[in-house]
Coordinates of C-alpha atoms in Angstrom, one line a residue:
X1 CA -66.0 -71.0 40.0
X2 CA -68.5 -72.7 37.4
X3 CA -68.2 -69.7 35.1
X4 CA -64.2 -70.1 35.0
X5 CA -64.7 -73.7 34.7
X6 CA -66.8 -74.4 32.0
X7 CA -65.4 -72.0 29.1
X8 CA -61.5 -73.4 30.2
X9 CA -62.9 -76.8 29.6
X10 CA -64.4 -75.9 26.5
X11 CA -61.2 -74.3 25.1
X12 CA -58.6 -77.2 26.4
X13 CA -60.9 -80.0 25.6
X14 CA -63.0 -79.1 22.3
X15 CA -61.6 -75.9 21.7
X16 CA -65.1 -74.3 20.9
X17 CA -64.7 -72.0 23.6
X18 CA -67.7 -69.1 23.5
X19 CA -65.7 -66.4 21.5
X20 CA -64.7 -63.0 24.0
X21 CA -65.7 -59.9 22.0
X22 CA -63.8 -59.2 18.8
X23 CA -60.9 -56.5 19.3
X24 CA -60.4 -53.6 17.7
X25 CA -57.3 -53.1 15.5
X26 CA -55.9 -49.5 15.5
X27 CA -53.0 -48.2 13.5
X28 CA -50.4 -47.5 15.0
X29 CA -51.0 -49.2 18.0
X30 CA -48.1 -51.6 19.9
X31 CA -47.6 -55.3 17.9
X32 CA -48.4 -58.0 20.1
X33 CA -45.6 -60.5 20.1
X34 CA -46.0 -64.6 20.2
X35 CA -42.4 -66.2 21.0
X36 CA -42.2 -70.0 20.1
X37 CA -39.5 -71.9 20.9
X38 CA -39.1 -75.7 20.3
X39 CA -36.5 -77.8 21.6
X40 CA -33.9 -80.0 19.1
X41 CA -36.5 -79.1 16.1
X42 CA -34.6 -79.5 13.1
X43 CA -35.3 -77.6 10.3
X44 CA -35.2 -80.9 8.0
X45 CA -38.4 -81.8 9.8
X46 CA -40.6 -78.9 8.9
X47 CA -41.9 -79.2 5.2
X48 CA -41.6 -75.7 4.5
X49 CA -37.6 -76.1 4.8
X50 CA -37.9 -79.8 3.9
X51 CA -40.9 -82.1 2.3
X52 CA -38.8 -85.1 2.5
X53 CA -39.7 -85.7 6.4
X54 CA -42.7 -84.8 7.4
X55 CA -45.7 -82.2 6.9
X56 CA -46.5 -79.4 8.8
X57 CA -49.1 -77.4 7.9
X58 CA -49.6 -75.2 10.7
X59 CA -45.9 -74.0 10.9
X60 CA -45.8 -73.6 7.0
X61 CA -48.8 -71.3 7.6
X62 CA -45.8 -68.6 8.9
X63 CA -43.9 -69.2 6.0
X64 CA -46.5 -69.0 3.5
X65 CA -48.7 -65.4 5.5
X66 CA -45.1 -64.3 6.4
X67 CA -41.3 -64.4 6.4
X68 CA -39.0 -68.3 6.2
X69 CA -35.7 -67.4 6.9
X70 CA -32.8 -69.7 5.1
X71 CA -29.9 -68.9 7.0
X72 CA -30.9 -68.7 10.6
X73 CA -28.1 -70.2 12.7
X74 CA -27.3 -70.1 16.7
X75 CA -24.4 -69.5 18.7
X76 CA -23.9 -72.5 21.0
X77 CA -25.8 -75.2 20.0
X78 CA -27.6 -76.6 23.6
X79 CA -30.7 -75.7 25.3
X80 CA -30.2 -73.9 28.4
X81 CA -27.4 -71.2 26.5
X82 CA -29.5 -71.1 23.7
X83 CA -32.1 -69.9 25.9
X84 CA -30.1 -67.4 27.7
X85 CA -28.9 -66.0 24.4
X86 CA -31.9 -65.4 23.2
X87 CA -33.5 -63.4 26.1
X88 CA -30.3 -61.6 26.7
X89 CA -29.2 -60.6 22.9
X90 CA -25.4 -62.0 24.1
X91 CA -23.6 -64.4 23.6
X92 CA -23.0 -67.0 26.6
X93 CA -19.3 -65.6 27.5
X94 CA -21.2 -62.5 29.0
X95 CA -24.7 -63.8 29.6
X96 CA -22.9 -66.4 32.1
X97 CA -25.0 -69.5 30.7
X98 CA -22.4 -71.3 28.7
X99 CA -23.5 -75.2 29.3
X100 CA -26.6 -77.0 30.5
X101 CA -24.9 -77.2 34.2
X102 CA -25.0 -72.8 34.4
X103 CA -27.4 -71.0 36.3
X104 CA -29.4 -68.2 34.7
X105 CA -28.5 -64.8 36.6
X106 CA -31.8 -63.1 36.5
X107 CA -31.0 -60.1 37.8
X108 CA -29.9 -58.9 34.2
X109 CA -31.4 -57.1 31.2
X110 CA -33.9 -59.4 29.5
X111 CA -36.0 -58.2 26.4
X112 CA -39.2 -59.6 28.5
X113 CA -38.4 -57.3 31.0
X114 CA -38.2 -53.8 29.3
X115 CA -40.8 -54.8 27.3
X116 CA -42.8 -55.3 30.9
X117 CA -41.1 -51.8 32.1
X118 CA -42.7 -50.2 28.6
X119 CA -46.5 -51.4 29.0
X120 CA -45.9 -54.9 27.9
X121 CA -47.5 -57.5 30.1
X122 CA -45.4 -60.6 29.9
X123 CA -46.7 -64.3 29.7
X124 CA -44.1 -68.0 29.4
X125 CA -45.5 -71.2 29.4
X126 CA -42.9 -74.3 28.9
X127 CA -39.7 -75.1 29.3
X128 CA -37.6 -72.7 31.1
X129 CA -34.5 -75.1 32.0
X130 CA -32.1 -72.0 33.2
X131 CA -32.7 -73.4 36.9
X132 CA -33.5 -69.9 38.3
X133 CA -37.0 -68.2 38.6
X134 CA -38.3 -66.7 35.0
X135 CA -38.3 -62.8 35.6
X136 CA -40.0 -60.0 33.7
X137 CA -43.0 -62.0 33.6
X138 CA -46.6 -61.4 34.8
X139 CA -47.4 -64.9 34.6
X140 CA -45.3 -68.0 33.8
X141 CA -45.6 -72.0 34.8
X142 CA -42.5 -73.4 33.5
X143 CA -41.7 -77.1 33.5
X144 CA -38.9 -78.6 35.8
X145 CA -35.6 -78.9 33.9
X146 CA -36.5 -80.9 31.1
X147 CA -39.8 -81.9 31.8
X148 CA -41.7 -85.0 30.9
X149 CA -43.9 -85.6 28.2
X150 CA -47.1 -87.2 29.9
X151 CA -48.7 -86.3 33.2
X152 CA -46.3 -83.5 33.3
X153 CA -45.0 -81.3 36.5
X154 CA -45.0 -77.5 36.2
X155 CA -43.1 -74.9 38.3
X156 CA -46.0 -72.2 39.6
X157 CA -45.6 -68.7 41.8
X158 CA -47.8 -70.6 44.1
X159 CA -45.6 -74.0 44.1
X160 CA -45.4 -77.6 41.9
X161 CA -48.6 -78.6 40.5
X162 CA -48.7 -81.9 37.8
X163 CA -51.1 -81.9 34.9
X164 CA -52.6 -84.3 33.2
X165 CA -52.1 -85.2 29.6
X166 CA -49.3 -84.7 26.7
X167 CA -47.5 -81.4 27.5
X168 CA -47.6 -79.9 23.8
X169 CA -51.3 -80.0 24.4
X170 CA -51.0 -78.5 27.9
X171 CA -48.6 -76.4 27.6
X172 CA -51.1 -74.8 24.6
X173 CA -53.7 -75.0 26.9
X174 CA -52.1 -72.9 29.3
X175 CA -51.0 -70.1 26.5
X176 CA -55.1 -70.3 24.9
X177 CA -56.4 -69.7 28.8
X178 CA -53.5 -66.6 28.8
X179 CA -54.6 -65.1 26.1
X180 CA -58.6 -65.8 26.1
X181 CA -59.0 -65.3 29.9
X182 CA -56.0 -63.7 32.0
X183 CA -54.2 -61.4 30.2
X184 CA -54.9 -57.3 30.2
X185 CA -57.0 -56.3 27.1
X186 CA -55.8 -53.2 27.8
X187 CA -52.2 -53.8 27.3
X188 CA -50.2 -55.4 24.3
X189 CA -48.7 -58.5 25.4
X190 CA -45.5 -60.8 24.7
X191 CA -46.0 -64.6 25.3
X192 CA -43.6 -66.9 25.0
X193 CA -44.7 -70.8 24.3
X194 CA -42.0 -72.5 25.1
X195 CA -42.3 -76.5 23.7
X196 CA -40.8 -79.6 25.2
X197 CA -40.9 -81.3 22.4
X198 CA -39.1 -82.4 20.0
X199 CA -36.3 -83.3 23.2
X200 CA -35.0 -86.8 23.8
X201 CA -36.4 -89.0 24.6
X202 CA -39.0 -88.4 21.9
X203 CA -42.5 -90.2 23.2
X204 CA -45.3 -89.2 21.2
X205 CA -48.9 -88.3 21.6
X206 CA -51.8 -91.1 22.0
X207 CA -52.9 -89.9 18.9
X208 CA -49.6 -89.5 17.1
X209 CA -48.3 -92.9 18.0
X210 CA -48.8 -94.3 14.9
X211 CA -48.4 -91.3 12.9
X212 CA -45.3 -92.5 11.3
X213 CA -45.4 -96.4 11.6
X214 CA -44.4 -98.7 8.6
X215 CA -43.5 -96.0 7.0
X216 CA -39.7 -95.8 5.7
X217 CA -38.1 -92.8 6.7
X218 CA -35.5 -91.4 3.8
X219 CA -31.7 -92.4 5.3
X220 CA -29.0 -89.7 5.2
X221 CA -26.2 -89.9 2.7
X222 CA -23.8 -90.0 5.8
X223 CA -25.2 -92.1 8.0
X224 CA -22.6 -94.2 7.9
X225 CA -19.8 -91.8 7.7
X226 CA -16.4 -92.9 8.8
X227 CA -15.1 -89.3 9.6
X228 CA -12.4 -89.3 7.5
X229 CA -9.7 -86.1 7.0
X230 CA -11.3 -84.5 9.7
X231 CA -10.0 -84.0 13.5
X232 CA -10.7 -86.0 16.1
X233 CA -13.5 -84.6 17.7
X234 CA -16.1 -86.3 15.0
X235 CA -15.2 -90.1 15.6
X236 CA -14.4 -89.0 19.3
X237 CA -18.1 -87.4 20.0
X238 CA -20.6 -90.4 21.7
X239 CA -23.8 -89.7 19.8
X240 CA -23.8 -92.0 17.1
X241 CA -26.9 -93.7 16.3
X242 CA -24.6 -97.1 15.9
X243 CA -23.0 -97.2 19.3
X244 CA -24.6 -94.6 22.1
X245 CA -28.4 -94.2 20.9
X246 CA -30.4 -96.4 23.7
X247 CA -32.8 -99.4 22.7
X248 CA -34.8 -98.8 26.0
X249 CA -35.2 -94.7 26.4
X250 CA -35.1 -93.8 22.6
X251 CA -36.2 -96.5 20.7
X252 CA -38.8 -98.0 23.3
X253 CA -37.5 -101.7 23.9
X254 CA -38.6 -103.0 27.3
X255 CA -34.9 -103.1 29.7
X256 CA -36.0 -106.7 30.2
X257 CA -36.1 -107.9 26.4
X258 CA -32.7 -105.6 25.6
X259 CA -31.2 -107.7 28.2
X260 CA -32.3 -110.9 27.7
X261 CA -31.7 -110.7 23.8
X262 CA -27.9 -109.9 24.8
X263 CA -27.7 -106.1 23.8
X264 CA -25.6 -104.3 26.0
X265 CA -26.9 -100.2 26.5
X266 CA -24.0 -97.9 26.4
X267 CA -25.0 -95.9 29.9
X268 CA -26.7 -97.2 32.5
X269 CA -29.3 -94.9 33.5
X270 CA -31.0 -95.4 30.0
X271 CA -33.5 -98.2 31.5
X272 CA -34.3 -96.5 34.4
X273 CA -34.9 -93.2 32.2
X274 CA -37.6 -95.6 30.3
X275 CA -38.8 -96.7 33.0
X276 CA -39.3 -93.2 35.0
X277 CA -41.6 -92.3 31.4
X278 CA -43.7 -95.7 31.4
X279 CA -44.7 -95.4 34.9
X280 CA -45.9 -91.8 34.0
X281 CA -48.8 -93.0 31.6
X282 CA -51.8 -93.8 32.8
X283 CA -53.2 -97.1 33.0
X284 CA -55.7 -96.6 29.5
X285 CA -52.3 -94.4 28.1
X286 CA -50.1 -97.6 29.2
X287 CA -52.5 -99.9 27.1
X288 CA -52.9 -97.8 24.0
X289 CA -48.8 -98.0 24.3
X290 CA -48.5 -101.8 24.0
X291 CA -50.9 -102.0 21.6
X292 CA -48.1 -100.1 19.2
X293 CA -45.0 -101.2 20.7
X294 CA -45.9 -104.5 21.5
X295 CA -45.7 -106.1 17.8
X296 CA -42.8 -103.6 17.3
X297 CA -41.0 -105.6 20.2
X298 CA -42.2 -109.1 19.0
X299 CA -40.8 -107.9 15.1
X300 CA -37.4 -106.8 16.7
X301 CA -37.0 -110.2 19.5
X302 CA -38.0 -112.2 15.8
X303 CA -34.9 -110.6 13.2
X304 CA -32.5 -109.6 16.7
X305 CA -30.7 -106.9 14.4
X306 CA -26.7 -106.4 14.1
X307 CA -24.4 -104.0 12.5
X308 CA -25.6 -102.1 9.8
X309 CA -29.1 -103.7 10.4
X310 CA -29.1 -102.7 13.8
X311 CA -28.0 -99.0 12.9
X312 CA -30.7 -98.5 10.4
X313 CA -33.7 -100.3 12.8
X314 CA -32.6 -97.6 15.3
X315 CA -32.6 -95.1 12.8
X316 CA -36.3 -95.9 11.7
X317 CA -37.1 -96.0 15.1
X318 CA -35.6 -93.0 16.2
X319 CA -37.6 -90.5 13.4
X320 CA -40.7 -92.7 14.3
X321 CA -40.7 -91.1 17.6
X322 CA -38.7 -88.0 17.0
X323 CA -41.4 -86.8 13.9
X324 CA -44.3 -87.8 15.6
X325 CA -43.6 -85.6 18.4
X326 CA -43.2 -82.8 16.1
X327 CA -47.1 -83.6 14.9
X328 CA -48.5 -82.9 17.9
X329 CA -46.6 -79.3 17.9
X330 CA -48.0 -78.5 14.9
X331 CA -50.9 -79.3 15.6
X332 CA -51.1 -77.1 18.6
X333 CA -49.8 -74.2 16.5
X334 CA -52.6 -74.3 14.5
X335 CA -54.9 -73.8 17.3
X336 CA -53.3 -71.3 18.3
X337 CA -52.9 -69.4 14.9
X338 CA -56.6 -70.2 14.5
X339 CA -57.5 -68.5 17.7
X340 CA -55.7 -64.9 16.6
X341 CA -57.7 -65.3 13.5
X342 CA -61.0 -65.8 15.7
X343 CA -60.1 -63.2 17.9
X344 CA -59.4 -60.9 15.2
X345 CA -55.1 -60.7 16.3
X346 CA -53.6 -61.9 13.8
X347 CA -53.3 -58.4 12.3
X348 CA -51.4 -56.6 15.3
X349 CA -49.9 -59.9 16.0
X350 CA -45.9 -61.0 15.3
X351 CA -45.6 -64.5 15.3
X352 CA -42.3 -65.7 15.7
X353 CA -41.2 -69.8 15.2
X354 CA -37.8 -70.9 16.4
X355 CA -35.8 -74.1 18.1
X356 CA -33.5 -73.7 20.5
X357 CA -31.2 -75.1 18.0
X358 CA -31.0 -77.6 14.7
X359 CA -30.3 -81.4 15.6
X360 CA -29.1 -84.6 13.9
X361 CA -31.4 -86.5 11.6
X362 CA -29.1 -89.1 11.1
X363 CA -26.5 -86.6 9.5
X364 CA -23.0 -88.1 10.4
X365 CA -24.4 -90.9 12.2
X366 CA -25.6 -89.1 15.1
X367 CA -28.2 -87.8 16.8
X368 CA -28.4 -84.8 19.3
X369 CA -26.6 -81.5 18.4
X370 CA -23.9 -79.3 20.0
X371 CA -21.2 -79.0 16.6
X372 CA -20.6 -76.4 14.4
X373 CA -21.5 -78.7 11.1
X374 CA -24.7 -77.4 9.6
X375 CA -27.1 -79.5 10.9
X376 CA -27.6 -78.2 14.3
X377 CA -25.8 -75.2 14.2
X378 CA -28.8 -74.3 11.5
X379 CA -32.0 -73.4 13.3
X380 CA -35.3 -72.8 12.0
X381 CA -37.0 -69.3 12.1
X382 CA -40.3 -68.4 10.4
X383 CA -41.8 -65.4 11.2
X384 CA -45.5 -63.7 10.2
X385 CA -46.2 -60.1 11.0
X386 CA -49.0 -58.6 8.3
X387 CA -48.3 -55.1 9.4
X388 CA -44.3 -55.4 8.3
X389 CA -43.9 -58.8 6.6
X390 CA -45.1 -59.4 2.8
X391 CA -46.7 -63.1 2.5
X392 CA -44.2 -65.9 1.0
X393 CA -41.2 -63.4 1.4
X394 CA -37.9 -65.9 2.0
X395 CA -34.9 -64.3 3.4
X396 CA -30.8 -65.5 2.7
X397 CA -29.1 -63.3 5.0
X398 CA -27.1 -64.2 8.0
X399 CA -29.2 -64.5 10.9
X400 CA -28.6 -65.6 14.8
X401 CA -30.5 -66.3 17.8
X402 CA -28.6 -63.5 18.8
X403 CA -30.8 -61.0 17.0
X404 CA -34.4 -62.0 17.9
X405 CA -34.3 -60.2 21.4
X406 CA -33.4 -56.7 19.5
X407 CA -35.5 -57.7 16.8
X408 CA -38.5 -57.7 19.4
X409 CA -37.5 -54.7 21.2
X410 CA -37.4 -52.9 17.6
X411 CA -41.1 -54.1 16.5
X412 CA -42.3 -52.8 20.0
X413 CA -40.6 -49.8 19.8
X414 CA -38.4 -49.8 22.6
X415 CA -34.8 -48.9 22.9
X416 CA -32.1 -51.7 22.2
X417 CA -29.4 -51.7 24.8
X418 CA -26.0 -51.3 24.0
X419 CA -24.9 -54.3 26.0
X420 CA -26.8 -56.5 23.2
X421 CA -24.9 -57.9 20.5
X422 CA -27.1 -58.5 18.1
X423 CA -28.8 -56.8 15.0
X424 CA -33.2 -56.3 15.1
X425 CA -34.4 -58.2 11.7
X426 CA -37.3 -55.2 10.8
X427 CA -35.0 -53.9 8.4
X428 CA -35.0 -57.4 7.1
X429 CA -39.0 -57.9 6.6
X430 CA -38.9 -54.6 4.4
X431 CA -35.7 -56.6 2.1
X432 CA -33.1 -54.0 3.0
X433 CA -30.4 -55.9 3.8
X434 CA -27.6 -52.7 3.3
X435 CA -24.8 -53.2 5.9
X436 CA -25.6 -56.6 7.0
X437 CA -23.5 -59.1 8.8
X438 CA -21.2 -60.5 6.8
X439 CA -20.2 -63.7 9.3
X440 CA -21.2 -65.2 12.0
X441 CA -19.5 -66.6 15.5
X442 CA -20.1 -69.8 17.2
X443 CA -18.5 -71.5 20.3
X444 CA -19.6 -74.4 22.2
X445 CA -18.0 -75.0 25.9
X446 CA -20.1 -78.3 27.5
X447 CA -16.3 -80.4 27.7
X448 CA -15.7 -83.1 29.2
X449 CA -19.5 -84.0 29.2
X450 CA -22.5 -85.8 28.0
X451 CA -21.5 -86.7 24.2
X452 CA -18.4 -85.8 24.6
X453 CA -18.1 -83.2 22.1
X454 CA -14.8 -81.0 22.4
X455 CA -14.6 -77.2 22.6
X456 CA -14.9 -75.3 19.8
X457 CA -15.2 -72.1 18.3
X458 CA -15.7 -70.4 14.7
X459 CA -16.6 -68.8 11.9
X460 CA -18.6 -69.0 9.4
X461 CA -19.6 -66.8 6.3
X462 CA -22.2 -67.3 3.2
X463 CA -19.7 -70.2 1.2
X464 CA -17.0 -70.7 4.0
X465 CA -16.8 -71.9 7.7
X466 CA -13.7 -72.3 9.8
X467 CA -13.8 -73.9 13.3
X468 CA -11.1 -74.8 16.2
X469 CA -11.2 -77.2 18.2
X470 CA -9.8 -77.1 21.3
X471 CA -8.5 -77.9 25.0
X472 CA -7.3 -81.5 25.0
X473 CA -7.0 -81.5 20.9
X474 CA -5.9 -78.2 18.9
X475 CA -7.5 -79.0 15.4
X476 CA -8.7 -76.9 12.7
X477 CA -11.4 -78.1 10.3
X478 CA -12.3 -75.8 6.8
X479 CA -15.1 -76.2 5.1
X480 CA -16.6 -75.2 1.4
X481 CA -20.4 -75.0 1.8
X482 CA -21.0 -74.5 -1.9
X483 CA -19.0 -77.0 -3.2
X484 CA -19.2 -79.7 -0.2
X485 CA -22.8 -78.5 1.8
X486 CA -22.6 -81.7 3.8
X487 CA -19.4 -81.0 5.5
X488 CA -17.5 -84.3 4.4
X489 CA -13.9 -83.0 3.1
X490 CA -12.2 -81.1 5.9
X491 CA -10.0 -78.8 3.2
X492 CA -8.0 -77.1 6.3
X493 CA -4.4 -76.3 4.8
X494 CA -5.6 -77.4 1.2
X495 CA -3.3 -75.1 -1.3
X496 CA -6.0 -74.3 -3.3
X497 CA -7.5 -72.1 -0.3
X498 CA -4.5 -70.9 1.4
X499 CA -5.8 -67.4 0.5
X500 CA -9.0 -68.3 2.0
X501 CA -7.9 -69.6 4.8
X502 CA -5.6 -66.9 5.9
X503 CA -8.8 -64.5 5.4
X504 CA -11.1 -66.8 7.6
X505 CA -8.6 -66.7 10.1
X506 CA -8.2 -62.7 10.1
X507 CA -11.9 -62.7 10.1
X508 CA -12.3 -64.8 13.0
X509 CA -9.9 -62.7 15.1
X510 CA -11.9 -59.8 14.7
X511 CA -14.9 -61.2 15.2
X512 CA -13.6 -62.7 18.8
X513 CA -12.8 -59.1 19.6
X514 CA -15.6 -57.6 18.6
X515 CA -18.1 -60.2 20.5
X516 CA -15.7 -59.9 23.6
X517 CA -14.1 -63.2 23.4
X518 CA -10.7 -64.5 23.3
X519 CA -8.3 -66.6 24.8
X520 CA -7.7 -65.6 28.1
X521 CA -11.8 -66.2 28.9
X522 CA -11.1 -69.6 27.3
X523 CA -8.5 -70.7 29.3
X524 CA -11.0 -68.8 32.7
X525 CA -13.7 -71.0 31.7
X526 CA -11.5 -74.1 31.1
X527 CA -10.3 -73.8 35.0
X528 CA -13.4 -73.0 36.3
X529 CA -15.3 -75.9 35.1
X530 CA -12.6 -78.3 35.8
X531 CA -12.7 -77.3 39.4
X532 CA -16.5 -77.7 38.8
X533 CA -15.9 -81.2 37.5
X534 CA -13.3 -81.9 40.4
X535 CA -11.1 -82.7 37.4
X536 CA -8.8 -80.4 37.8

């Protein structure tokens, strides 16, 4: 027991852990592959996309030794599909994860587990949040649904255990321990580090608290946008910074002062979710916390904000929280990138850096993610493999989620499956791009539900997108990415792109045939979650 002890202190706490012996690179030999995924981690906030926001050095490192890919994009922008897409390669019509309420049916293909069948051994640590049992892994600990951020619970083979701590760190911790202590040295491995962070409700590290204090945070062109000569799902969607962002659970205003100041929270449960994350600090935690929030309280109960004032204090706020969390993951990253380089990994090593989708700075007024509009439909993926990938290369192709479970597959050698829809990247990291996508597909089903965002599908190609929104509205919106990259003048049925138009929509048709989707499954799904609902 002492000899497991004192090395797995020295690596979670100091991280001067007494250094395994070095291994041996040999050409030819399988890639290892490292599988991050982030949760809501816009690409605005990570400075190799974005210097406006924030710096982070560690992720830039995969940019700067290896591939930063422009036009990276998902399929159905929330967590628990995204997830599903991207261990499955398809999109969530056939995977059967099409909303955050869908439980993962593990019994299909995954890429972890033909890797695992082809002398892969198989590591996730993080969020898992497809309610079943990970499998095609050797080991996992996975957090409950969302998980917390301190003092958080994890899901074992052996049962619930709760750790103590910020969960970027631990979660790290865990993935370090994998690879310096538990893992096969005589097998190439694929771990997935799977981050809670940068999810609502955004609390950051002790050490980040103050990371971005006083400091003004650049304001979005549209925050105040008015929606105008666009459908109805924009105004109609309840995640505007203004009106449904919470003063106790995001921007960290005791229930008690928002209530005896007069503001009324648009849902209920948003005290007792602030609550739930207070009472998880510890007492010494709980202290350090007042000491920050405190005169952020007393400044707020002293000017009492309203209208525009109030939107722009929750706005300030709101990044505070949202970036500092992000400094703590890449901060972690670069202990882990500086681990493969001390192990001598880095060489045989893919790195791969995604979210599980883009999310709202701001953009529109909102916050969260789930539309087709740039901003969270955008995602960021860097990814660093010496072997394949020339340092600095960028890459503007069309890229999806989609594709990074083939892409794996490919770098390992192993044989895609037909039933996967997407397209491996390798020929990507050598810049042929010859028969490329030339579009990609999108549709979003989580309606009626949280934020209220309608149903939606579309299309959208390097300058043009196309999107229909649909159930209870039937709306088209049309957008010109070149000419209006914000997404502000819906030019559906403008005569000057008639022609357009009428291609985007023949495009889109064959696109829905070709991914397997169409009408008939919308209308399914539509009955079958209104019975869910017991709406019907």
């Amino acid at each position: 027991m002492k000899l497991f002890l004192l090395p797995l202190a020295c690596i979670l706490v100091l991280n001067c852990h007494q250094p395994q012996a070095k291994e041996k690179y040999n050409p030819g030999q399988k890639p290892n592959i490292i599988f991050i995924i982030s949760d809501d981690h816009a690409y605005q906030a990570i400075s190799a996309y974005n210097t406006a926001l924030i710096k982070t050095p560690a992720i830039d490192r995969l940019a700067t030794e290896g591939m930063l890919f422009h036009n990276a994009f998902v399929t159905n922008s929330i967590c628990s599909p995204s997830r599903a897409v991207m261990l499955t390669g398809k999109f969530s019509h056939l995977n059967g994860v099409r909303d955050n309420i869908d439980v993962m049916d593990t019994s299909q293909v995954t890429f972890s587990k033909l890797l695992r069948q082809n002398g892969y051994e198989t590591a996730i640590y993080g969020k898992w949040h497809l309610k079943s049992e990970p499998t095609g892994f050797d080991f996992w600990e996975i957090l409950p649904d969302q998980g917390q951020y301190y003092q958080p619970d994890f899901i074992t083979p052996q049962g619930m255990i709760r750790e103590t701590g910020y969960v970027t760190d631990i979660i790290m911790d865990k993935s370090i321990h994998y690879l310096d202590s538990l893992r096969n040295r005589e097998k190439p491995f694929m771990l997935m580090i799977n981050n809670k962070a940068s999810h609502r409700d955004w609390w950051p590290s002790m050490q980040d608290l103050e990371a971005f204090k006083n400091k003004e945070i650049p304001v979005p062109p549209s925050l105040f946008d008015t929606y105008e000569n666009r459908s109805k799902a924009s105004s109609a969607a309840e995640m505007r910074i203004a009106d449904h962002m919470a003063l106790t659970m995001d921007n960290k205003i005791t229930p008690e002062l928002v209530s005896n100041l007069g503001y009324k929270e648009f849902l209920d449960w948003y005290a007792t979710d602030y609550k739930n994350s207070f009472d998880r600090l510890s007492e010494t935690e709980k202290g350090q916390w007042q000491k920050v929030y405190g005169p952020i309280e007393v400044d707020f109960t002293k000017n009492k904000p309203n209208g525009k004032a109030l939107t722009l204090w929750k706005y300030q706020r709101y990044m505070e929280d949202y970036l500092g969390t992000i400094v703590s993951v890449d901060r972690n990253i670069g202990r882990l990138l500086n681990y493969l380089d001390l192990h001598d990994l880095a060489q045989n090593t893919i790195v791969i850096y995604t979210s599980d989708q883009g999310f709202y700075l701001g953009e529109h007024g909102w916050f969260d993610k789930r539309f087709m509009y740039e901003e969270s439909f955008r995602t960021p993926l860097l990814i660093r493999y010496p072997e394949m990938i020339r340092p600095g290369s960028i890459n503007d192709d069309l890229v999806q989620n989609l594709d990074l479970a083939e892409t794996m597959l490919d770098v390992a050698g192993v044989a895609i499956p037909e039933e996967m829809q997407g397209l491996s990247l390798m020929p990507l990291f050598k810049n042929n791009n010859k028969g490329w996508r030339d579009a990609l597909y999108y549709h979003y089903y989580e309606y009626p539900g949280i934020h209220a965002v309608k149903r939606h599908y579309g299309i959208r190609t390097t300058r043009y997108k196309l999107i229909h929104f649909y159930y209870d509205i039937d709306e088209w919106e049309m957008y010109d990415l070149e000419k209006d990259p914000h997404e502000l003048h819906n030019i559906y049925n403008a005569p000057d792109y008639a022609k357009v138009q009428k291609q985007l929509h023949k495009r889109l048709s064959e696109i829905r045939i070709q991914y397997q989707d169409s009408e008939a499954l919308d209308r399914k799904f539509i009955e079958s979650d209104l019975a869910r609902l017991n709406l019907k």
